[in-house]
Coordinates of C-alpha atoms in Angstrom, one line a residue:
M35 CA 0.0 0.0 0.0
M36 CA 1.3 3.4 -0.9
V37 CA 1.8 5.5 2.3
T38 CA 0.4 9.1 1.9
Q39 CA -0.1 11.9 4.4
A40 CA -3.8 11.1 4.5
T41 CA -2.8 7.5 5.5
L42 CA -0.4 8.7 8.2
D43 CA -3.1 10.9 9.7
W44 CA -5.5 8.0 10.0
D45 CA -5.9 6.3 13.4
Y46 CA -3.7 3.2 13.2
N47 CA -5.5 1.6 16.2
H48 CA -7.9 0.1 13.7
T49 CA -5.6 -2.8 12.9
E50 CA -8.6 -5.0 12.0
L51 CA -8.3 -3.6 8.5
I52 CA -5.3 -5.8 7.9
I53 CA -6.2 -8.7 10.2
F54 CA -9.7 -9.3 8.7
G55 CA -8.9 -9.1 5.0
S56 CA -9.6 -5.5 4.2
H57 CA -7.6 -3.1 2.2
I58 CA -7.4 0.7 2.8
L59 CA -8.2 2.7 -0.4
Y60 CA -8.3 6.1 1.2
A61 CA -8.1 7.7 4.7
D62 CA -8.1 11.1 6.2
S63 CA -9.2 12.7 9.5
R64 CA -12.9 12.3 8.7
L65 CA -13.4 8.9 7.0
V66 CA -11.7 5.8 5.7
A67 CA -12.6 3.9 2.5
V68 CA -12.0 0.2 2.7
S69 CA -12.1 -2.6 0.1
I70 CA -13.8 -5.7 1.6
E71 CA -12.0 -8.7 0.2
S72 CA -13.1 -11.7 2.4
H73 CA -16.3 -12.9 4.0
R74 CA -14.6 -12.6 7.4
A75 CA -14.1 -8.9 6.7
A76 CA -17.7 -8.6 5.5
R77 CA -19.0 -10.1 8.7
F78 CA -16.9 -7.8 10.8
W79 CA -17.9 -4.6 8.9
S80 CA -21.6 -5.5 8.6
E81 CA -22.0 -6.1 12.4
N82 CA -25.0 -4.2 13.7
T83 CA -26.1 -3.3 10.1
K84 CA -28.8 -4.8 7.9
W85 CA -26.5 -5.7 5.1
C86 CA -26.9 -9.1 3.5
I87 CA -23.2 -9.6 3.0
D88 CA -23.1 -11.1 6.5
S89 CA -24.2 -14.2 4.7
K90 CA -21.4 -15.9 2.8
S91 CA -23.6 -16.8 -0.2
W92 CA -24.7 -13.1 -0.6
F93 CA -21.1 -11.9 -0.1
D94 CA -19.9 -14.3 -2.7
D95 CA -22.5 -13.1 -5.2
Y96 CA -21.5 -9.5 -4.7
R97 CA -17.7 -10.1 -4.9
T98 CA -18.1 -12.4 -7.9
R99 CA -19.6 -9.4 -9.8
G100 CA -17.2 -6.8 -8.6
K101 CA -15.8 -4.7 -5.7
L102 CA -17.4 -4.0 -2.3
I103 CA -16.3 -0.7 -0.7
L104 CA -17.0 0.4 2.8
F105 CA -16.9 4.0 3.9
R106 CA -16.6 4.6 7.7
L107 CA -16.9 8.0 9.4
L108 CA -14.2 8.0 12.1
N109 CA -16.0 10.4 14.5
S110 CA -19.3 8.4 14.6
N111 CA -18.6 4.9 13.2
Q112 CA -21.3 5.5 10.6
R113 CA -20.8 3.1 7.7
Y114 CA -21.9 3.1 4.1
L115 CA -21.5 0.3 1.5
L116 CA -20.9 0.7 -2.2
S117 CA -21.3 -2.0 -4.8
P118 CA -20.6 -0.5 -8.2
S119 CA -21.5 -3.6 -10.2
W120 CA -24.9 -3.8 -8.4
C121 CA -25.4 0.0 -8.6
E122 CA -26.0 0.1 -4.9
F123 CA -24.9 2.6 -2.3
R124 CA -26.5 2.0 1.1
N125 CA -26.4 3.1 4.7
A126 CA -26.2 0.8 7.7
R127 CA -30.0 0.4 7.6
N128 CA -29.7 -0.8 4.0
R129 CA -31.4 2.2 2.6
G130 CA -30.3 3.6 -0.7
L131 CA -28.3 6.9 -0.6
N132 CA -27.6 9.7 -3.1
M133 CA -23.9 9.4 -4.2
T134 CA -23.8 13.0 -5.5
A135 CA -24.8 14.3 -2.0
F136 CA -22.3 12.0 -0.4
L137 CA -19.5 13.3 -2.6
E138 CA -20.5 16.9 -2.0
R139 CA -20.1 16.2 1.7
F140 CA -16.8 14.4 1.3
P141 CA -15.3 15.8 -2.0
K142 CA -11.8 14.3 -1.3
I143 CA -13.2 10.8 -1.7
E144 CA -14.4 11.4 -5.3
S145 CA -11.3 10.2 -7.0
T146 CA -11.4 6.9 -5.0
V147 CA -15.0 6.4 -6.0
R148 CA -14.3 7.1 -9.7
K149 CA -11.4 4.7 -9.7
A150 CA -13.6 2.0 -8.3
M151 CA -16.0 2.5 -11.1
Q152 CA -13.5 3.2 -13.9
D153 CA -14.3 -0.1 -15.7
D154 CA -18.0 -0.1 -15.0
W155 CA -19.8 2.5 -17.2
K156 CA -23.2 1.4 -16.1
A157 CA -22.3 2.4 -12.5
L158 CA -20.9 5.7 -13.7
F159 CA -24.1 6.5 -15.5
Y160 CA -26.3 5.3 -12.6
F161 CA -24.5 7.4 -10.0
G162 CA -24.2 10.4 -12.4
L163 CA -20.4 10.4 -12.5
V164 CA -19.8 10.4 -16.3
K165 CA -17.9 13.6 -17.1
D166 CA -18.8 16.0 -19.9
D167 CA -17.1 15.4 -23.3
T168 CA -16.8 11.6 -22.6
H169 CA -16.5 9.3 -25.7
F170 CA -17.5 5.6 -25.7
D171 CA -16.0 3.5 -28.4
H172 CA -18.9 1.0 -28.3
S173 CA -22.7 0.9 -27.9
L174 CA -24.3 1.9 -24.6
N175 CA -27.3 0.1 -23.3
L176 CA -28.6 2.0 -20.3
T177 CA -32.0 0.3 -20.2
G178 CA -33.7 0.7 -16.8
L179 CA -30.8 2.4 -15.0
R180 CA -33.1 5.3 -13.9
V181 CA -30.9 7.8 -15.8
K182 CA -32.4 11.3 -15.6
S183 CA -29.8 13.2 -17.6
L184 CA -26.7 12.6 -19.8
P185 CA -23.4 14.5 -19.7
A186 CA -22.9 17.4 -22.1
R187 CA -21.4 16.5 -25.5
L188 CA -21.6 12.8 -24.9
S189 CA -20.3 10.8 -27.9
V190 CA -21.2 7.1 -28.6
R191 CA -19.7 5.3 -31.5
D192 CA -22.5 2.8 -32.0
D193 CA -26.1 2.5 -30.6
L194 CA -27.4 4.4 -27.5
V195 CA -30.3 2.7 -25.8
L196 CA -32.2 4.7 -23.2
C197 CA -35.3 2.6 -22.8
H198 CA -37.3 2.7 -19.5
N199 CA -35.5 5.7 -18.0
P200 CA -37.0 8.9 -16.6
I201 CA -34.8 11.1 -18.8
S202 CA -36.8 14.0 -20.4
Q203 CA -34.2 16.0 -22.3
L204 CA -31.2 15.1 -24.4
P205 CA -28.0 17.1 -24.1
D206 CA -26.9 19.5 -26.8
Q207 CA -24.2 18.2 -29.2
L208 CA -24.9 14.5 -28.3
F209 CA -23.4 12.3 -31.0
V210 CA -24.7 8.8 -31.7
G211 CA -23.0 6.8 -34.4
G212 CA -25.7 4.2 -34.6
D213 CA -29.4 4.1 -33.5
L214 CA -30.9 6.1 -30.6
D215 CA -33.6 4.2 -28.8
I216 CA -35.8 6.4 -26.6
R217 CA -38.7 4.1 -26.1
D218 CA -40.5 4.4 -22.7
T219 CA -38.6 7.6 -21.8
E220 CA -40.0 11.2 -21.4
V221 CA -38.0 12.6 -24.3
T222 CA -40.5 14.3 -26.7
T223 CA -38.1 16.4 -28.9
I224 CA -34.7 15.9 -30.5
P225 CA -32.6 19.1 -30.4
S226 CA -31.2 20.2 -33.8
T227 CA -27.7 20.2 -32.3
I228 CA -27.8 16.4 -31.9
R229 CA -26.2 14.1 -34.6
I230 CA -27.7 10.6 -35.0
L231 CA -26.2 8.6 -37.8
G232 CA -28.7 5.7 -37.5
R233 CA -32.4 5.6 -36.6
T234 CA -34.3 7.3 -33.8
I235 CA -36.5 4.7 -32.2
Y236 CA -39.5 6.0 -30.4

């Protein structure tokens, strides 16, 4: 693990991070982000929560699909669990949370969250973390991800499928190299600044 000033400022009395199969991703004086890498660690961190990862079968299901990241507030022991591949971000009562609001509260953790999702574009869209001017060199199927908006000047080489999303407006200068599928969305008009090389499917 790379030792940074933030790591040095963290309370090293929490040695369970190493003992129980966890890995520190980020730490400062307010919170620590931990990758949960074993069921033993999952049981330890989920104690007194309603998270299902206390069960080995559920933990295995989550870890098979991707990362599990725990955020712990050091002054209150409040815990939050992120599963990018399942598009879930929950508090200890297992209630879904708004990632944008969390990052506004703890902006220094954003780079760690983005790194955890860098290979999972569905999670990036679901949590609203795709940056403006992003280009995807493949199709995007965002069906049912509850996407409400798209980043400015998004570029997609092939098809863009937005079915079953509450999105109502497409961004200016959107580029779609294939078909644009907006069935079961709230989109009613296509701005003249958008380029669609294939069909628009309503």
